[in-house]
Coordinates of C-alpha atoms in Angstrom, one line a residue:
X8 CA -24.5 6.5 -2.3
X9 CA -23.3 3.9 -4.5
X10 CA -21.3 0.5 -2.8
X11 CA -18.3 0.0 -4.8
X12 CA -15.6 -2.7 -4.3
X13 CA -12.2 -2.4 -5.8
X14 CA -12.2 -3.0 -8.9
X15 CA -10.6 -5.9 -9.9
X16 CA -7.7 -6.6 -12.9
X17 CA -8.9 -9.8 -15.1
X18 CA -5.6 -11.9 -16.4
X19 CA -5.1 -11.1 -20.2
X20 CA -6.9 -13.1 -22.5
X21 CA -7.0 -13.6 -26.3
X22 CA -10.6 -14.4 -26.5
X23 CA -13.0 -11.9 -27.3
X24 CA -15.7 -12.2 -24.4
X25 CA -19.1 -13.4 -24.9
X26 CA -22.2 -11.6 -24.1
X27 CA -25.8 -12.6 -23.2
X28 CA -28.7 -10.6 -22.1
X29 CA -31.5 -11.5 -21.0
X30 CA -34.7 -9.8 -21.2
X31 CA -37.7 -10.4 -19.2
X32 CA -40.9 -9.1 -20.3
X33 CA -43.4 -7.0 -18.2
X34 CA -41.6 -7.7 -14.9
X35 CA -42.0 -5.5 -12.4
X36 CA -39.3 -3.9 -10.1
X37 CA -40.0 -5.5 -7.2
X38 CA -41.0 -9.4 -8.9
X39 CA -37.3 -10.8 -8.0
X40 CA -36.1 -11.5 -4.6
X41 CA -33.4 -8.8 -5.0
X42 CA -35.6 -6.7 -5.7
X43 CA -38.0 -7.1 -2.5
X44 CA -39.9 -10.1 -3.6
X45 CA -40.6 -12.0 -0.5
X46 CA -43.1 -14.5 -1.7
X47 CA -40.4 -16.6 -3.7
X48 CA -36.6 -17.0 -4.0
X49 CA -35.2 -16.1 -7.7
X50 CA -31.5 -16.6 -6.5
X51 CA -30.5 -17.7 -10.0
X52 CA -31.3 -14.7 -11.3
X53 CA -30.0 -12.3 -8.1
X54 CA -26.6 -14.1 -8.7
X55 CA -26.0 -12.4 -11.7
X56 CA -26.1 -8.8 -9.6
X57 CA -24.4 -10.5 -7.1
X58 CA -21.4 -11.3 -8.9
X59 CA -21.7 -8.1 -10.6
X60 CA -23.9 -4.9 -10.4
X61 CA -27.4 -3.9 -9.3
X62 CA -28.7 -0.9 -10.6
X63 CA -31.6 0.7 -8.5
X64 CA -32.6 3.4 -10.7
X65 CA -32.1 1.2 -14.4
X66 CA -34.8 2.2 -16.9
X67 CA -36.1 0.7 -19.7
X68 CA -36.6 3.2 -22.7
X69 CA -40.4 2.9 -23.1
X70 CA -43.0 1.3 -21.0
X71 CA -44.4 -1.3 -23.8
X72 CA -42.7 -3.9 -25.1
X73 CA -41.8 -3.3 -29.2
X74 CA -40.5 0.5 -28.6
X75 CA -39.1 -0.8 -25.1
X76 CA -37.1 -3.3 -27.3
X77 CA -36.2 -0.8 -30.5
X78 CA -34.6 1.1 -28.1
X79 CA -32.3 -1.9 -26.3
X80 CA -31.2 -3.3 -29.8
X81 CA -30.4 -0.3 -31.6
X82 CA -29.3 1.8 -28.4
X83 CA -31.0 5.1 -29.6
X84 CA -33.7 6.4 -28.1
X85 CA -36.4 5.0 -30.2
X86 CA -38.5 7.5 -31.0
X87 CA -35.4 9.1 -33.2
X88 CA -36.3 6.7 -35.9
X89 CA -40.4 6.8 -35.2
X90 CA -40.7 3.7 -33.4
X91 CA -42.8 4.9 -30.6
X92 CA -45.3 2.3 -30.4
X93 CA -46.4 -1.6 -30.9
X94 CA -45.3 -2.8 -33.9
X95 CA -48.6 -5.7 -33.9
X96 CA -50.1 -7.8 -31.3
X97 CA -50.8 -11.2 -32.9
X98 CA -53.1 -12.3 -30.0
X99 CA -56.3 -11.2 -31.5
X100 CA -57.3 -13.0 -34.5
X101 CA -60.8 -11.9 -34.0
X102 CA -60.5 -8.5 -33.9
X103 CA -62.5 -6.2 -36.9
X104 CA -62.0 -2.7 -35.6
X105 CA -59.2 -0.2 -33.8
X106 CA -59.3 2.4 -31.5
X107 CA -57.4 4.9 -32.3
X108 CA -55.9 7.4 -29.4
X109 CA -58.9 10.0 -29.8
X110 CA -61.1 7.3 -28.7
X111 CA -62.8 7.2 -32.1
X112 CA -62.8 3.5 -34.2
X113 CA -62.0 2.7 -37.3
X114 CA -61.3 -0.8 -39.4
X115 CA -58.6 -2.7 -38.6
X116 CA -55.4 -2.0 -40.9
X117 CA -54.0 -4.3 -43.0
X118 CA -51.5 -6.8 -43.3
X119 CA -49.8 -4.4 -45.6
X120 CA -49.8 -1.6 -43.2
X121 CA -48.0 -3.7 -40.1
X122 CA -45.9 -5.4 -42.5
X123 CA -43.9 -1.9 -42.7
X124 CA -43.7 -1.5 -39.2
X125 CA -40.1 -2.1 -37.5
X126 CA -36.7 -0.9 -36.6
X127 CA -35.8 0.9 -40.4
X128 CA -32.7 -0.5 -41.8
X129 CA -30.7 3.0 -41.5
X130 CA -30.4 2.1 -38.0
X131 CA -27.8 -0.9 -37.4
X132 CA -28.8 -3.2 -34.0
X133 CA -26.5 -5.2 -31.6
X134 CA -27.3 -8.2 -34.1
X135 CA -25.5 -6.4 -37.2
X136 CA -22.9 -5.1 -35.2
X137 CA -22.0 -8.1 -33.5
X138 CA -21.7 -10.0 -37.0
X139 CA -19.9 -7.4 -38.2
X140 CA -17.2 -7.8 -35.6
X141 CA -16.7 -11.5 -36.2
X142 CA -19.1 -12.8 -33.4
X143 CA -21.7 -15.8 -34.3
X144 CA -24.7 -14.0 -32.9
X145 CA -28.9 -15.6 -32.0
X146 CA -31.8 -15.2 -30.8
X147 CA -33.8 -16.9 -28.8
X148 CA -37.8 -16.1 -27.6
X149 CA -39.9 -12.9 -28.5
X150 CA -39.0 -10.6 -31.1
X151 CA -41.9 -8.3 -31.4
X152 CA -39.6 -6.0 -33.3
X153 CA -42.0 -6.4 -37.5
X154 CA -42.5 -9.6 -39.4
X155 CA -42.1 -7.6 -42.6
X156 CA -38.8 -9.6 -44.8
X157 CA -36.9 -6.0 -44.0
X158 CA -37.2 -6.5 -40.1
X159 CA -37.0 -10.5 -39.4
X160 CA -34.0 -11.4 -37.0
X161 CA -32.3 -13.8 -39.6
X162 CA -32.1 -10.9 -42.2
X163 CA -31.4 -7.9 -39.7
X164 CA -28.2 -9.6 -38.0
X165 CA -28.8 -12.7 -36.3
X166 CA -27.2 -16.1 -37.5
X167 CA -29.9 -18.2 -35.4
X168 CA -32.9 -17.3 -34.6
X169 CA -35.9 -19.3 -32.3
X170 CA -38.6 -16.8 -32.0
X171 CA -42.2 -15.7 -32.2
X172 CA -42.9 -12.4 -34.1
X173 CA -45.7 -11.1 -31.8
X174 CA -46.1 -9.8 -28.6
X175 CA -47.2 -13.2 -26.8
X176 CA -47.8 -16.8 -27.2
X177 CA -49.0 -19.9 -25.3
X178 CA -46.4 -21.5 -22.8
X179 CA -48.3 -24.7 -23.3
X180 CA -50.7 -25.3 -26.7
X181 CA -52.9 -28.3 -24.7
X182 CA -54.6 -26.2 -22.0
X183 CA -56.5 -28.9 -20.6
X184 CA -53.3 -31.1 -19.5
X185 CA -53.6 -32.3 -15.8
X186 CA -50.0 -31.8 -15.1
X187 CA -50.3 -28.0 -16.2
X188 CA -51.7 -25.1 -14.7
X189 CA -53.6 -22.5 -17.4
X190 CA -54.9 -19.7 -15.5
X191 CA -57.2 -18.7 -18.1
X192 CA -57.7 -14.9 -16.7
X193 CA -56.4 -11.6 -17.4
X194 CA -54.6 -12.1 -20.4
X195 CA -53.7 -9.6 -22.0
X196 CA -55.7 -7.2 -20.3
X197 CA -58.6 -7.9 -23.2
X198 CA -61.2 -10.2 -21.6
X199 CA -62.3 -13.8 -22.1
X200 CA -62.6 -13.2 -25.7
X201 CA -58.7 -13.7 -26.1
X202 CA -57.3 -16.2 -28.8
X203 CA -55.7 -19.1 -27.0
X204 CA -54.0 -20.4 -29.8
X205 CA -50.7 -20.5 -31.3
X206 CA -51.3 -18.9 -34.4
X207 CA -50.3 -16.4 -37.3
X208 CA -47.5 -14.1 -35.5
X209 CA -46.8 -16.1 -32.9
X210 CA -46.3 -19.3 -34.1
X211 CA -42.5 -20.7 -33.4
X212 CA -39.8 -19.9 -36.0
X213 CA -36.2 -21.1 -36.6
X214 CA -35.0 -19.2 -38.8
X215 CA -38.0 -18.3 -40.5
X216 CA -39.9 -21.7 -40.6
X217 CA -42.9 -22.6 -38.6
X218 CA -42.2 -25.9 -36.5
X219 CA -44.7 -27.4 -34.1
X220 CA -43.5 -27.5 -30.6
X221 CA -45.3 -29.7 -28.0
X222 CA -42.7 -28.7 -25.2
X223 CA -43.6 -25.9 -22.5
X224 CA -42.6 -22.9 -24.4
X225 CA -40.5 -21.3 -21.9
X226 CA -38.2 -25.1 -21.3
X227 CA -38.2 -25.1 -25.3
X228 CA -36.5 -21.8 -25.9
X229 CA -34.3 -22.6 -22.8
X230 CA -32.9 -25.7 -24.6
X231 CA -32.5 -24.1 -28.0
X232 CA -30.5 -21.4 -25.9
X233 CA -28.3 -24.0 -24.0
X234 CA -27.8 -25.3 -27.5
X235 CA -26.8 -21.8 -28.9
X236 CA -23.8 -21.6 -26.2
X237 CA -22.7 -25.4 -26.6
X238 CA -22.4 -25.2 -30.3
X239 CA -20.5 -22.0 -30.6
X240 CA -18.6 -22.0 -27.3
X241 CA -15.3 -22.1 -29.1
X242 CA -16.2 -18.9 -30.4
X243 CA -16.9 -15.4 -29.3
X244 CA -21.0 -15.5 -29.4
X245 CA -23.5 -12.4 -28.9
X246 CA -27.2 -14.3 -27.6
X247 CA -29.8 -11.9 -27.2
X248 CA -32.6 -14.2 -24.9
X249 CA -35.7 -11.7 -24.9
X250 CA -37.6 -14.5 -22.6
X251 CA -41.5 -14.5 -22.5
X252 CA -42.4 -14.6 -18.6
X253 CA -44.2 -13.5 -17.0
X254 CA -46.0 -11.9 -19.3
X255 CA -49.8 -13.7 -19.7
X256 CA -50.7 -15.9 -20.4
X257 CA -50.4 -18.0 -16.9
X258 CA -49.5 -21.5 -18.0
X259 CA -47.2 -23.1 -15.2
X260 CA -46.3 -27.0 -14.8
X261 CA -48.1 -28.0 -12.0
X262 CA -45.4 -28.6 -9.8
X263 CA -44.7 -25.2 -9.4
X264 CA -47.8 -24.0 -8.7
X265 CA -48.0 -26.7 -6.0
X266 CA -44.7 -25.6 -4.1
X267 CA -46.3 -22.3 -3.4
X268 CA -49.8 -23.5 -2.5
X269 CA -49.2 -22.8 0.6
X270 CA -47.4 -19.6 0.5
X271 CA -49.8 -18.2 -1.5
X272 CA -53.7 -18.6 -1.4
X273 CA -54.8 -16.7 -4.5
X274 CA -54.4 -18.3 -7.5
X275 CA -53.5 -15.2 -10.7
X276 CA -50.9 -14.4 -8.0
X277 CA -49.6 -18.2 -6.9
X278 CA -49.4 -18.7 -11.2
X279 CA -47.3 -15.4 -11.8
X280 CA -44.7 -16.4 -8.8
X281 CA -44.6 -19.9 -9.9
X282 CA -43.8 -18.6 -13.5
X283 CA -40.8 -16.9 -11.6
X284 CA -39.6 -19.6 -10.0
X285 CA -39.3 -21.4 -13.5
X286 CA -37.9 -18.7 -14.8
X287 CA -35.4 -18.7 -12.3
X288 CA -34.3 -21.8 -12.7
X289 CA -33.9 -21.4 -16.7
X290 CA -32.0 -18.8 -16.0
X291 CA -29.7 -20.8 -13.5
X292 CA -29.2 -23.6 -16.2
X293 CA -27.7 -21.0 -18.9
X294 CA -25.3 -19.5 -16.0
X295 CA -24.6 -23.6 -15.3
X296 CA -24.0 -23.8 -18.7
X297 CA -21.7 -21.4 -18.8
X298 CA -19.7 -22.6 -15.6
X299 CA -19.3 -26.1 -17.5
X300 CA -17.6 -24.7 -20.6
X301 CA -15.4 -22.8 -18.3
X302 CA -17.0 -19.7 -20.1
X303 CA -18.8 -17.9 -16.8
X304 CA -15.4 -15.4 -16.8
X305 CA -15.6 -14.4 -20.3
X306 CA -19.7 -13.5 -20.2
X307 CA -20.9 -10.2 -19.6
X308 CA -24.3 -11.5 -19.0
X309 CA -26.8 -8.9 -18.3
X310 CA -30.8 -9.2 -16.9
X311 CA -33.3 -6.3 -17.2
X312 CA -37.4 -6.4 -18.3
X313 CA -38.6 -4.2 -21.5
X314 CA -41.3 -2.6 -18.8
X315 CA -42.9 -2.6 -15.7
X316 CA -45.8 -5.0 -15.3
X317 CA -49.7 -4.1 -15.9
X318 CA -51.7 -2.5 -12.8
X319 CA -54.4 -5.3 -13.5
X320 CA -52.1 -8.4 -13.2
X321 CA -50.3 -9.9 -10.0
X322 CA -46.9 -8.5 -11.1
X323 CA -44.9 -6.5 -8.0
X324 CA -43.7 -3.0 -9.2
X325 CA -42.2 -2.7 -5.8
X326 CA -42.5 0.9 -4.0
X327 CA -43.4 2.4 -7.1
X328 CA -46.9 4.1 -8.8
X329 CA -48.2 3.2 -11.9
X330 CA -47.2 0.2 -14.3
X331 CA -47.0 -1.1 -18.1
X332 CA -48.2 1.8 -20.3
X333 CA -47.1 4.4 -17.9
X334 CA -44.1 6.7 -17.8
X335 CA -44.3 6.9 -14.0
X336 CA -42.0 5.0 -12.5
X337 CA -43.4 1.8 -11.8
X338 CA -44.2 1.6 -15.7
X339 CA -40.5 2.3 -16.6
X340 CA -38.0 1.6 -13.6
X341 CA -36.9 -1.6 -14.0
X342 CA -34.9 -4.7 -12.3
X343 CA -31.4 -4.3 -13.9
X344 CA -27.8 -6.5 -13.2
X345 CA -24.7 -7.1 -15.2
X346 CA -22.2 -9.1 -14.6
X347 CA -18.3 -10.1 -15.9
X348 CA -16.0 -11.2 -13.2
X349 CA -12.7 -9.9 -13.0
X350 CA -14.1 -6.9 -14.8
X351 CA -17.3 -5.6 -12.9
X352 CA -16.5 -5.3 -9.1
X353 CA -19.0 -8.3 -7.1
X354 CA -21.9 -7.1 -5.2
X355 CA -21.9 -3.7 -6.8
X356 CA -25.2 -1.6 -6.0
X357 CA -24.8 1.3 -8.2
X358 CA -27.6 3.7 -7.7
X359 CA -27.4 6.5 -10.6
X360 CA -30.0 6.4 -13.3
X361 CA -28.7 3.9 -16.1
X362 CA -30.8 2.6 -19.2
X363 CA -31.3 0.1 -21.2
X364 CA -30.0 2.1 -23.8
X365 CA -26.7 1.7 -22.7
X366 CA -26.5 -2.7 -22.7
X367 CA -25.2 -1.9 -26.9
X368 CA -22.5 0.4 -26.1
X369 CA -21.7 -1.2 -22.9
X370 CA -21.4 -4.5 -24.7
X371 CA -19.7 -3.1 -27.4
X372 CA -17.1 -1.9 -25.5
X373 CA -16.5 -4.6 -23.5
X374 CA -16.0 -6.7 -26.9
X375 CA -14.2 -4.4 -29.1
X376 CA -17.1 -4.0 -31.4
X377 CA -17.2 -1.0 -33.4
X378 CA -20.4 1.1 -33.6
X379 CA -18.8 3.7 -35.7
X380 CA -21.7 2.3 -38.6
X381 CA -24.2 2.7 -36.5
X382 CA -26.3 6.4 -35.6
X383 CA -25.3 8.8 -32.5
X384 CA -25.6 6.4 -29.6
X385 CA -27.9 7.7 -26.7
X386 CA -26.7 5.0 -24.5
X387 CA -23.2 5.1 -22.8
X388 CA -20.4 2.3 -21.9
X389 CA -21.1 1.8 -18.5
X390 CA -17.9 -0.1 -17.7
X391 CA -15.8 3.1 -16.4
X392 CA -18.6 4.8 -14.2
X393 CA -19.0 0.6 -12.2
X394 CA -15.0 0.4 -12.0
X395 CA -14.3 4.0 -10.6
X396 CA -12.7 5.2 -13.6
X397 CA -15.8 7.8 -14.3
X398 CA -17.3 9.8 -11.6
X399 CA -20.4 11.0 -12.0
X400 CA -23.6 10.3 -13.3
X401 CA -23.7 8.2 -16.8
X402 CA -26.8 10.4 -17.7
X403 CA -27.7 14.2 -16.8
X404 CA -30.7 13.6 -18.8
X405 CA -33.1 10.8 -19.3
X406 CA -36.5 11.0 -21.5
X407 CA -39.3 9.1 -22.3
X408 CA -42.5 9.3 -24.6
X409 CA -44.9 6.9 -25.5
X410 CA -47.7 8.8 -27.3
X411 CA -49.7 10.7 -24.7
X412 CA -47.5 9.7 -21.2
X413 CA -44.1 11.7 -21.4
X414 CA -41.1 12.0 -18.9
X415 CA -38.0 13.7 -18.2
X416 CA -35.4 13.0 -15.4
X417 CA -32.9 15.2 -14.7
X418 CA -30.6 14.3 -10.9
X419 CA -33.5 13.7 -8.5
X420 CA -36.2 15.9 -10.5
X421 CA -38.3 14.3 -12.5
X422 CA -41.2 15.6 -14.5
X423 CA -44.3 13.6 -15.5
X424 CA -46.3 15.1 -18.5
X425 CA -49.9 14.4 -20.2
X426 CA -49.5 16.8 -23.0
X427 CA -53.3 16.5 -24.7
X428 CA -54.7 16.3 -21.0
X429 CA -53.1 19.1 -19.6
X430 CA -51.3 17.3 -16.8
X431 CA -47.5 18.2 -15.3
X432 CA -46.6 16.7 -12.4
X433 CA -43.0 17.2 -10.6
X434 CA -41.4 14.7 -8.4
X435 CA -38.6 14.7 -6.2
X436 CA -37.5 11.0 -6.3
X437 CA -35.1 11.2 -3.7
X438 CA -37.8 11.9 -1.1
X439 CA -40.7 10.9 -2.9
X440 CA -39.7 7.8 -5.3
X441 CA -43.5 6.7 -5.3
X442 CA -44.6 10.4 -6.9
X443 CA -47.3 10.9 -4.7
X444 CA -46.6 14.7 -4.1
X445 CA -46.7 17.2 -6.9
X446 CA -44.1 20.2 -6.6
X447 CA -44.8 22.1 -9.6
X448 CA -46.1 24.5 -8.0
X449 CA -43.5 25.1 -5.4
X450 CA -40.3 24.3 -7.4
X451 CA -41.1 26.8 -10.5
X452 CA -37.8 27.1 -11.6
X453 CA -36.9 23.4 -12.3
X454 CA -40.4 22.6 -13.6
X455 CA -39.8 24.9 -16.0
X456 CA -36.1 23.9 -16.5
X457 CA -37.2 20.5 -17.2
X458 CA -40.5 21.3 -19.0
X459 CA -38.4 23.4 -21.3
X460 CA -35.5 20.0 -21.7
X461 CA -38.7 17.9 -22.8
X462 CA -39.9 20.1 -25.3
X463 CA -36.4 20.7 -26.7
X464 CA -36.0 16.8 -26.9
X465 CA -39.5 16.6 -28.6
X466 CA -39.0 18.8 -31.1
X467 CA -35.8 17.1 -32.5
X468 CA -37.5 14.3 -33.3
X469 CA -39.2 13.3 -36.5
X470 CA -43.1 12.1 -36.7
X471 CA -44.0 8.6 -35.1
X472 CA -44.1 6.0 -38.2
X473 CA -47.0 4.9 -37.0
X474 CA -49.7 5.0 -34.6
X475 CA -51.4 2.8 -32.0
X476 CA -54.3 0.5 -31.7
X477 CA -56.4 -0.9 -29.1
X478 CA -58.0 -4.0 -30.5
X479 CA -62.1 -4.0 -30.3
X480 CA -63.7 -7.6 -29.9
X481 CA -66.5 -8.5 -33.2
X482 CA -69.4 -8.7 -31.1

């Protein structure tokens, strides 16, 4: 059952409230200490479902980071506008071939091809609708969302923008410094032959051009977004932070890598924590921040990851199979608070399945912000289901589809599918939250039930815009 507390009646205000999420990418379920993380303390970031809600069954909308982020933007399931897959990587300047999903290769597509790739502009995102309300609205880290003119962050809604436009860069450019850590190993999943470099996509942009920045990436971004709030704190501001940790590659300052040295013997999993604990404590400076302008009351500030983390790296998807990639749950369950006192009830653990589909309309109705321009929202305002107004579940059905790894949750059944393999796999999460039985065979009605909810769902959808590739090193 869900812990409620009463809700609680904010005084009447004539400020519109701020918002800020905060998106993590490739953490894993259990990587925070609210989450079951016992190697390191992230109490900076558990404050923030302290003082508000945890979610224990949040989802993201894909398990890889561009549709994963499509879908949190726009708050449509992604796939309704053929963004199913990456839009570009950017890490892998060396790179002369693809593989396609049939396992076959052929050359690498050009710069024309990607530079068509994003969210199309019939679909409005919490940037444009936010602007269009009267709010001063940034962003701050990875976009990962195209680099085509149509799809850039200062010309799809966003009055600031600090980013890179791929899907990773360097926390630190001089890999050799003494008083950093670069762990120079499973990045990326794609072998030594990685590009460590700053280049091409994910170079650092404000507001379009290129500067050089010597600082660790992760403090730099946290200063332009400290700057963000003190500049337009008189104002109602919407700052989407889509951070980059702890996604690879491992670059930590030394000193945090030292405070766990002797917590933690092996050193891809010492670099990941310590990459937690700093970003922990960049998230504690923007919550400070906050507290200083007299602002933390009027934030909904919310905290998720795009996806699970990778199988192959040291990331913690706590109970739960698979990872990154996947749509079992490890791949797609994901850590997940919100918070605005006075409004959402303190140290609520609300356990129905919610998505990150549902941060826009949530937001938006939090703020008074219209989305009657934008497409049929799939997400839903979660405000009346945390303050008792709602009963029920926010979402009878949830789906998921990322080229051949599918998913449909319905209650407690959910159904796992690899269409072109020939795999269906039901689950009872309630009892078996890891998926490690298969009850297809003895729960016939609600396979097919569900089987026959996915297949509905997929056939209202139009083609994927594009498809994906799996970079192949020149040899």
């Amino acid at each position: 059952m869900s812990e409620r507390s009463p809700a609680v009646t904010a005084p009447a205000t004539t400020r519109r409230p701020n918002v800020i999420v905060i998106l993590a990418d490739d953490m894993g379920y259990g990587d925070l200490s609210a989450y079951g993380n016992d190697l390191v303390q992230t109490a900076n970031i558990d404050s923030i479902g302290r003082d508000g809600v945890t979610f224990t069954a949040g989802y993201s909308s894909a398990p890889l980071c561009s549709p994963s982020r499509a879908g949190l933007i726009t708050g449509r399931y992604q796939q309704r506008f053929g963004f199913e897959q990456q839009v570009s990587s950017g890490a892998f300047p060396e790179r002369r071939e693809a593989r396609l999903e049939d396992g076959s290769l052929a050359p690498l597509q050009g710069e024309a091809e990607f530079l068509r790739r994003g969210v199309p502009l019939t679909e409005k995102n919490i940037g444009e609708l936010f602007k269009a309300a009267g709010y001063t609205t940034g962003v701050v880290g990875k976009w990962h969302l195209g680099h085509g003119p149509d799809f850039l962050p200062q010309n799809r809604g966003f009055d600031h923008s600090v980013v890179f436009h791929g899907n990773t860069s360097l926390q630190f450019t001089r890999i050799d410094d003494p008083e950093m850590v670069s762990l120079k190993v499973d990045f990326h999943d794609e072998g030594k032959d990685i590009a460590w470099t700053r280049e091409g996509l994910n170079q650092i942009r404000v507001n379009g051009e290129i500067v050089d920045v010597d600082q660790y990436l992760m403090f730099y971004f946290r200063d332009r977004a400290l700057d963000f709030i003190d500049q337009h704190r008189h104002q109602p501001f919407m700052l989407y932070y889509p951070m980059n940790s702890p996604v690879p590659p491992l670059q930590v300052p030394r000193v945090y890598f030292e405070r766990l040295r002797d917590r933690i013997a092996n050193i891809n999993l010492r670099g990941y924590n310590a990459m937690l604990l700093v970003q922990d404590e960049v998230i504690g400076a923007l919550l400070e921040r906050l507290k200083l302008h007299g602002l933390d009351r009027d934030t909904l500030v919310v905290f998720v990851s795009d996806n699970g983390s990778a199988a192959s790296r040291p990331g913690n998807n706590g109970p739960y199979s698979g990872g990154k990639y996947t749509t079992y749950e490890g791949g797609i369950r994901m850590p997940f608070m919100m918070k605005w006192p006075g409004h959402i009830p303190a140290g609520l653990v609300y356990d129905q399945p919610v998505s990150t589909l549902d941060i826009l309309p949530t937001a938006a109705a939090a703020c008074g912000v219209s989305t009657a321009t934008a497409q049929a929202l799939d997400g839903v305002d979660l405000l009346p289901y945390l303050t008792n107004q709602t009963n029920g579940s926010p979402h009878e059905v949830l789906y998921w589809k990322l080229a051949g790894y599918c998913a449909v949750r319905k209650g407690r059944w959910k159904l796992y599918l690899e269409p072109k393999n020939g795999i269906a796999r039901l689950f009872d999460l309630e009892s078996d939250p890891a998926e490690k039985t298969d009850l297809a065979a003895t729960e016939p009605a609600i396979f097919a039930e569900l089987k026959t909810l996915f297949e509905q769902w997929d056939q209202s959808l139009p083609p994927r815009a594009w498809t994906n590739i799996s970079p192949v090193f020149k040899k």
